[in-house]
PDB file of C-alpha atoms in Angstrom:
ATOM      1  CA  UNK Y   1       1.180  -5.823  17.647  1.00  0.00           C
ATOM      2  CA  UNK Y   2      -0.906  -6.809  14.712  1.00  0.00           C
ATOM      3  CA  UNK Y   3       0.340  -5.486  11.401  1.00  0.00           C
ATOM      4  CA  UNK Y   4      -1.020  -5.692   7.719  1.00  0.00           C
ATOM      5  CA  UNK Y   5       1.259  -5.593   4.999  1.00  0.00           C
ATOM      6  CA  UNK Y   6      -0.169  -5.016   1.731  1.00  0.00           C
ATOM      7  CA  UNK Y   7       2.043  -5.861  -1.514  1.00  0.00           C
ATOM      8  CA  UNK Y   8       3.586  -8.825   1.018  1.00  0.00           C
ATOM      9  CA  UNK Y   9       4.454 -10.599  -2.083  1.00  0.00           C
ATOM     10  CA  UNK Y  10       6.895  -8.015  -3.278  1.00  0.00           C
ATOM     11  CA  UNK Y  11      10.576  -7.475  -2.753  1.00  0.00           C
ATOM     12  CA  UNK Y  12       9.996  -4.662  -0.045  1.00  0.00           C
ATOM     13  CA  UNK Y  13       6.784  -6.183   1.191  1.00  0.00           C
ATOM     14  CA  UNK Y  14       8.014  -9.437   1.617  1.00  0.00           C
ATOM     15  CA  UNK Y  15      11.082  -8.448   3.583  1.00  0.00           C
ATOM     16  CA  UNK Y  16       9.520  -6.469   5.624  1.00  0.00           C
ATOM     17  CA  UNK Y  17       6.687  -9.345   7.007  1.00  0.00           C
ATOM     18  CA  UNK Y  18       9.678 -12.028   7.698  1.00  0.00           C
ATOM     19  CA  UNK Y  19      11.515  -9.204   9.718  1.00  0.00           C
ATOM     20  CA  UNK Y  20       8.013  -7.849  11.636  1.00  0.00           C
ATOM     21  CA  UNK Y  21       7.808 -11.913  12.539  1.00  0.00           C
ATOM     22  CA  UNK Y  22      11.102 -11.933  13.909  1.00  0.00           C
ATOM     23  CA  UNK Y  23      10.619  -8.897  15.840  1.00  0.00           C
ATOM     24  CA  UNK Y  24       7.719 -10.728  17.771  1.00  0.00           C
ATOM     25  CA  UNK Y  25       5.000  -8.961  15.647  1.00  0.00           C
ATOM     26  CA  UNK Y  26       1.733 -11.070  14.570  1.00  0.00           C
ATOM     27  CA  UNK Y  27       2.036 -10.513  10.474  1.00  0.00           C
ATOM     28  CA  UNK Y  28      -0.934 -10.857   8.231  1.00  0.00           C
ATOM     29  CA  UNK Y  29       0.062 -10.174   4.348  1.00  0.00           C
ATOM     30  CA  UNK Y  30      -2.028  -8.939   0.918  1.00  0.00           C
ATOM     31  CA  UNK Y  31      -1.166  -9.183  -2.288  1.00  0.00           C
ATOM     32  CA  UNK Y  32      -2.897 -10.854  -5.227  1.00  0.00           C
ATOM     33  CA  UNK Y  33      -2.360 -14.928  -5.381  1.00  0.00           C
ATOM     34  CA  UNK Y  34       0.340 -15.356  -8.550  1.00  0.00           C
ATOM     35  CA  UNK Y  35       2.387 -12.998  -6.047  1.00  0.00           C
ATOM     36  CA  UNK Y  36       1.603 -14.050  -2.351  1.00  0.00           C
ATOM     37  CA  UNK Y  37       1.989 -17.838  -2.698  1.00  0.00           C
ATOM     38  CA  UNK Y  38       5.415 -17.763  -1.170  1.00  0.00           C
ATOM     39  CA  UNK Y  39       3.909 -16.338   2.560  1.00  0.00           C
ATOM     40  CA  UNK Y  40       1.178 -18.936   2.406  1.00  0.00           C
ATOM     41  CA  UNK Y  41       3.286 -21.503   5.233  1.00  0.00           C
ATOM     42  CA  UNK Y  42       4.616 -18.673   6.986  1.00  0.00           C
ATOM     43  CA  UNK Y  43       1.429 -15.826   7.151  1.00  0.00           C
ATOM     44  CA  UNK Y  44      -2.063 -15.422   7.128  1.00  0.00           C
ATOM     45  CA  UNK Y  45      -2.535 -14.400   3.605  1.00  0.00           C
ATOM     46  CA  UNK Y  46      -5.517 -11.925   1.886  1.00  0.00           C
ATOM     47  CA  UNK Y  47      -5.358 -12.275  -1.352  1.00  0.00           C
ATOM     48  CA  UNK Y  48      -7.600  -9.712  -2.716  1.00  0.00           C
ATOM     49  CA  UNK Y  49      -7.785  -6.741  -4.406  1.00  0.00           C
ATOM     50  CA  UNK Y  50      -7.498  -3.066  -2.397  1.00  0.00           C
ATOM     51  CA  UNK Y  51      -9.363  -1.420  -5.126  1.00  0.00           C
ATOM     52  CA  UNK Y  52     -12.793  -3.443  -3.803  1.00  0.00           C
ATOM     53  CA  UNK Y  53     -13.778  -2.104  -0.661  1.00  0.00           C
ATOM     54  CA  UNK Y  54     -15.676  -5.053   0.169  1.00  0.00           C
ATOM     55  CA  UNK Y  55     -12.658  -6.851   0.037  1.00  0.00           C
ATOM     56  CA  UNK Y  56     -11.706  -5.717   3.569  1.00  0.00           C
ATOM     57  CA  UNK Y  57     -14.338  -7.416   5.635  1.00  0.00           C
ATOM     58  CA  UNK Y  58     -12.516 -10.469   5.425  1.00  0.00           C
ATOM     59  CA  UNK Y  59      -9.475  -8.668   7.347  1.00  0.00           C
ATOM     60  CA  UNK Y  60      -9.909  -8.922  11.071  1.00  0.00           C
ATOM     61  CA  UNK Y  61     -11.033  -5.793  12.917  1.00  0.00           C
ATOM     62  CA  UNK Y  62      -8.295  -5.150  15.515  1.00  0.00           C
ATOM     63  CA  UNK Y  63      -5.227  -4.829  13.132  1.00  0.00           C
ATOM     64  CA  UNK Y  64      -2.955  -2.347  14.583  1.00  0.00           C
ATOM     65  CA  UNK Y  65      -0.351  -0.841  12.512  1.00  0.00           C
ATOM     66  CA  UNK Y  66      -0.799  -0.993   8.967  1.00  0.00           C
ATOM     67  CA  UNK Y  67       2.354  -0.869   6.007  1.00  0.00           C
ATOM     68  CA  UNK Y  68       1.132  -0.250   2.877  1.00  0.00           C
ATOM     69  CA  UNK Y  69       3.630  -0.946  -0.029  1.00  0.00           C
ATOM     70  CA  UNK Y  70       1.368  -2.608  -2.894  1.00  0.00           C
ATOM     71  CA  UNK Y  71       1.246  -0.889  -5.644  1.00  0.00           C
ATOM     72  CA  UNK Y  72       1.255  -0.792  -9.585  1.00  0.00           C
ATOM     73  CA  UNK Y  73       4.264   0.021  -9.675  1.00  0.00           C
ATOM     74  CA  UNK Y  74       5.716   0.200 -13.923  1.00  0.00           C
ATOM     75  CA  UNK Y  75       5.981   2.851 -15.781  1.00  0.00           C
ATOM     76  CA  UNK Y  76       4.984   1.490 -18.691  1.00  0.00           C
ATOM     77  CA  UNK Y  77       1.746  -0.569 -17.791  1.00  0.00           C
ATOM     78  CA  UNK Y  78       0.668   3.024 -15.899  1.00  0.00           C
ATOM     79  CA  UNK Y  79       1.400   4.958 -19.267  1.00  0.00           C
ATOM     80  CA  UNK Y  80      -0.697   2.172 -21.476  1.00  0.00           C
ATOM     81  CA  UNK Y  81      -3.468   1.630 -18.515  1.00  0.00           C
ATOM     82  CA  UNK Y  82      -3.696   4.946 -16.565  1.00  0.00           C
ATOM     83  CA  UNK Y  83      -6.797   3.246 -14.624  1.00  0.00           C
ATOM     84  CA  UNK Y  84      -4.337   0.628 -13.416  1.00  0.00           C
ATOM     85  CA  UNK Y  85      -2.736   3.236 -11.723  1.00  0.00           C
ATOM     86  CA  UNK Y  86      -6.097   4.825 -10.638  1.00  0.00           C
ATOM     87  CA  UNK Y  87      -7.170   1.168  -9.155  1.00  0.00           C
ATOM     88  CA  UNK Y  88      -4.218   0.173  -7.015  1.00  0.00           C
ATOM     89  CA  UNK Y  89      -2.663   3.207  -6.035  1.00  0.00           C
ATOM     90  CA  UNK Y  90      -5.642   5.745  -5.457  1.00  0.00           C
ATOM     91  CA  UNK Y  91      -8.564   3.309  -4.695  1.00  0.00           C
ATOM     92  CA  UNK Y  92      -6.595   0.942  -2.773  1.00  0.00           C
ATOM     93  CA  UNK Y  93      -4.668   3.638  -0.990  1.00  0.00           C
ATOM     94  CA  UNK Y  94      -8.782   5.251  -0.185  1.00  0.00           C
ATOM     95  CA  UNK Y  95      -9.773   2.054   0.984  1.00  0.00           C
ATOM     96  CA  UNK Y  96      -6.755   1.362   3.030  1.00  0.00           C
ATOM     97  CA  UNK Y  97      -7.334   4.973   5.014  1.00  0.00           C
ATOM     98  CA  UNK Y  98     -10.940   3.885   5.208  1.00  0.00           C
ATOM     99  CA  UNK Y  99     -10.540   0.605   6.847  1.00  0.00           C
ATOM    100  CA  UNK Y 100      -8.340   1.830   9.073  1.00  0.00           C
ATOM    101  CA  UNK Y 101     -10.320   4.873  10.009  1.00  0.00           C
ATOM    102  CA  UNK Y 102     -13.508   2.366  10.492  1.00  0.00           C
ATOM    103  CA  UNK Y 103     -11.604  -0.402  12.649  1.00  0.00           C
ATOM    104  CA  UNK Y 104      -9.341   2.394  14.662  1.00  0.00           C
ATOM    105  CA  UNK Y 105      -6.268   1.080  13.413  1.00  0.00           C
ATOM    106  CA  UNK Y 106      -3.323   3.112  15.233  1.00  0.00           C
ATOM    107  CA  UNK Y 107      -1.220   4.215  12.397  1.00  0.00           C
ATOM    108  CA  UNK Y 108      -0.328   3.836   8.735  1.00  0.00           C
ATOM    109  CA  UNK Y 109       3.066   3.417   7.144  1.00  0.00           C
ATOM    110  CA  UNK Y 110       3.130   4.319   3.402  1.00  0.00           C
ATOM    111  CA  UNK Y 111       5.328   3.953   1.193  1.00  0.00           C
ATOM    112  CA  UNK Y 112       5.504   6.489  -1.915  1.00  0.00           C
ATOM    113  CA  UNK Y 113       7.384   7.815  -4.314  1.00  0.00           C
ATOM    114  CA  UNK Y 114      10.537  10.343  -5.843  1.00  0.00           C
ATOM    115  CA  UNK Y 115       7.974  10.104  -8.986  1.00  0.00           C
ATOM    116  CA  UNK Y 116       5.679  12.735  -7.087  1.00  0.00           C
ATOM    117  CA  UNK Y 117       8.334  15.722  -7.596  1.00  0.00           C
ATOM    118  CA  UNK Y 118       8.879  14.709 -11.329  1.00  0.00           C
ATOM    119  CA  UNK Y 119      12.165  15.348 -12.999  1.00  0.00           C
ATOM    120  CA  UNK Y 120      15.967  16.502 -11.679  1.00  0.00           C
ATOM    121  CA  UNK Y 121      18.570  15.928  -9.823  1.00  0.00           C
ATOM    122  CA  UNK Y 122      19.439  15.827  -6.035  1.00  0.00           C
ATOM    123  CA  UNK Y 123      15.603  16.120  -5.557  1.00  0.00           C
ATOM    124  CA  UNK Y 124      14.801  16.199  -1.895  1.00  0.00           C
ATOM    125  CA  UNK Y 125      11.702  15.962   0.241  1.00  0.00           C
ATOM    126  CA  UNK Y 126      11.005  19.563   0.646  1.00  0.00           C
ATOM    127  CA  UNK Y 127      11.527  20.354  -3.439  1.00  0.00           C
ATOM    128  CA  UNK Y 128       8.214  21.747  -4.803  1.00  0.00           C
ATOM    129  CA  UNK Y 129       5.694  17.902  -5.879  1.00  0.00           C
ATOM    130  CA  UNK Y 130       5.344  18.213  -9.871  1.00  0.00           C
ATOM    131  CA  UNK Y 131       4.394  14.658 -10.847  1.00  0.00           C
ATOM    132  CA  UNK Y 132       4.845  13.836 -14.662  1.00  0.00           C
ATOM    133  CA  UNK Y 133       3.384  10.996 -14.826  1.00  0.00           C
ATOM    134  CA  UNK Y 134       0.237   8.882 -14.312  1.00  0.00           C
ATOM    135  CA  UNK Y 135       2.550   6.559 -11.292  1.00  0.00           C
ATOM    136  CA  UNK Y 136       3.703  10.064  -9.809  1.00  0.00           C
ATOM    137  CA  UNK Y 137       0.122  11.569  -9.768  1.00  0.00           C
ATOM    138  CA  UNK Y 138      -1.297   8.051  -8.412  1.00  0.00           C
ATOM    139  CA  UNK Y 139       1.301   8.342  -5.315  1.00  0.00           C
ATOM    140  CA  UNK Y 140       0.790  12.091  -4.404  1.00  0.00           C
ATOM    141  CA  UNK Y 141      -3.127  11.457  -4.921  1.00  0.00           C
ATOM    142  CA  UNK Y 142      -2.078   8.312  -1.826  1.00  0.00           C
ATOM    143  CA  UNK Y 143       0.426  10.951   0.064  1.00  0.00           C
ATOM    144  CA  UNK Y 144      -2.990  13.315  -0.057  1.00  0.00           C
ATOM    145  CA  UNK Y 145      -5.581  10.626   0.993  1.00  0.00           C
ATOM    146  CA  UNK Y 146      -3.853   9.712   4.149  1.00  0.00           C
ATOM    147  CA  UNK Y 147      -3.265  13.767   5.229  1.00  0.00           C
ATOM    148  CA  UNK Y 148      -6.786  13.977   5.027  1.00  0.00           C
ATOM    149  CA  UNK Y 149      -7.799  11.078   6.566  1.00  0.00           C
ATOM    150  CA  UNK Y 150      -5.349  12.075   9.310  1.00  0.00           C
ATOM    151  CA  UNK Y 151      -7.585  14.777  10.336  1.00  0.00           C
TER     152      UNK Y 151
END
């Protein structure tokens, strides 16, 4: 298969590409350039922004399976720069269901958030989504996107 990880260049997303290669896959990675430079020798690399659409013509068009982990990710930087939050993990989630919807990719692996049912303890999958912050309403807004774009 041919699989697109975006936020390669992270702990997760980085993992994750070396052990799809191993398995046989064919791995291309995204992530911006300060963080992807350590998948350049092993991976075809896009370093671009999600939050551009246009960005995404220069991905091929018969990508397969799609895992997408980037994200802004801090608390802080989300609380100071909501649109940060707003760019990366709504717009670049959008334009990830969009591309794939477009080029007929099979299926999309994202990965979200505790942050989207907000405070307590023991929280669990099926406990009521209460976000309390700018991250947690950026990942449910992603968790949203791709059950509509499922239909």
């Amino acid at each position: 298969m041919k699989i697109l990880v975006t936020g390669a260049g992270g702990f997760i997303g980085n993992h994750l590409s070396y052990k799809l290669k191993e398995l046989g896959h064919v791995v291309l990675v995204n992530d911006f350039s300060d963080k992807i430079k350590k998948c350049e020798k092993d991976f075809k690399v896009y370093d671009f922004d999600l939050s551009k659409y246009e960005n995404f013509k220069k991905l091929p068009n018969d990508i397969d399976v799609i895992f997408h982990i980037a994200a802004q990710t801090s608390g802080y930087i989300g609380l100071i720069s909501p649109e940060l939050d707003v760019d990366w993990n709504m717009k670049g989630t959008l334009n990830v269901c969009r591309f794939a919807k477009e080029t007929a990719v099979q299926k999309i692996i994202y990965t979200s958030s505790m942050a989207v049912y907000g405070e307590g303890d023991f929280l669990k999958e099926t406990d009521e989504l209460n976000p309390i912050s700018h991250y947690g309403v950026s990942k449910l807004c992603g968790e949203l996107y791709l059950k509509q774009y499922e239909k």
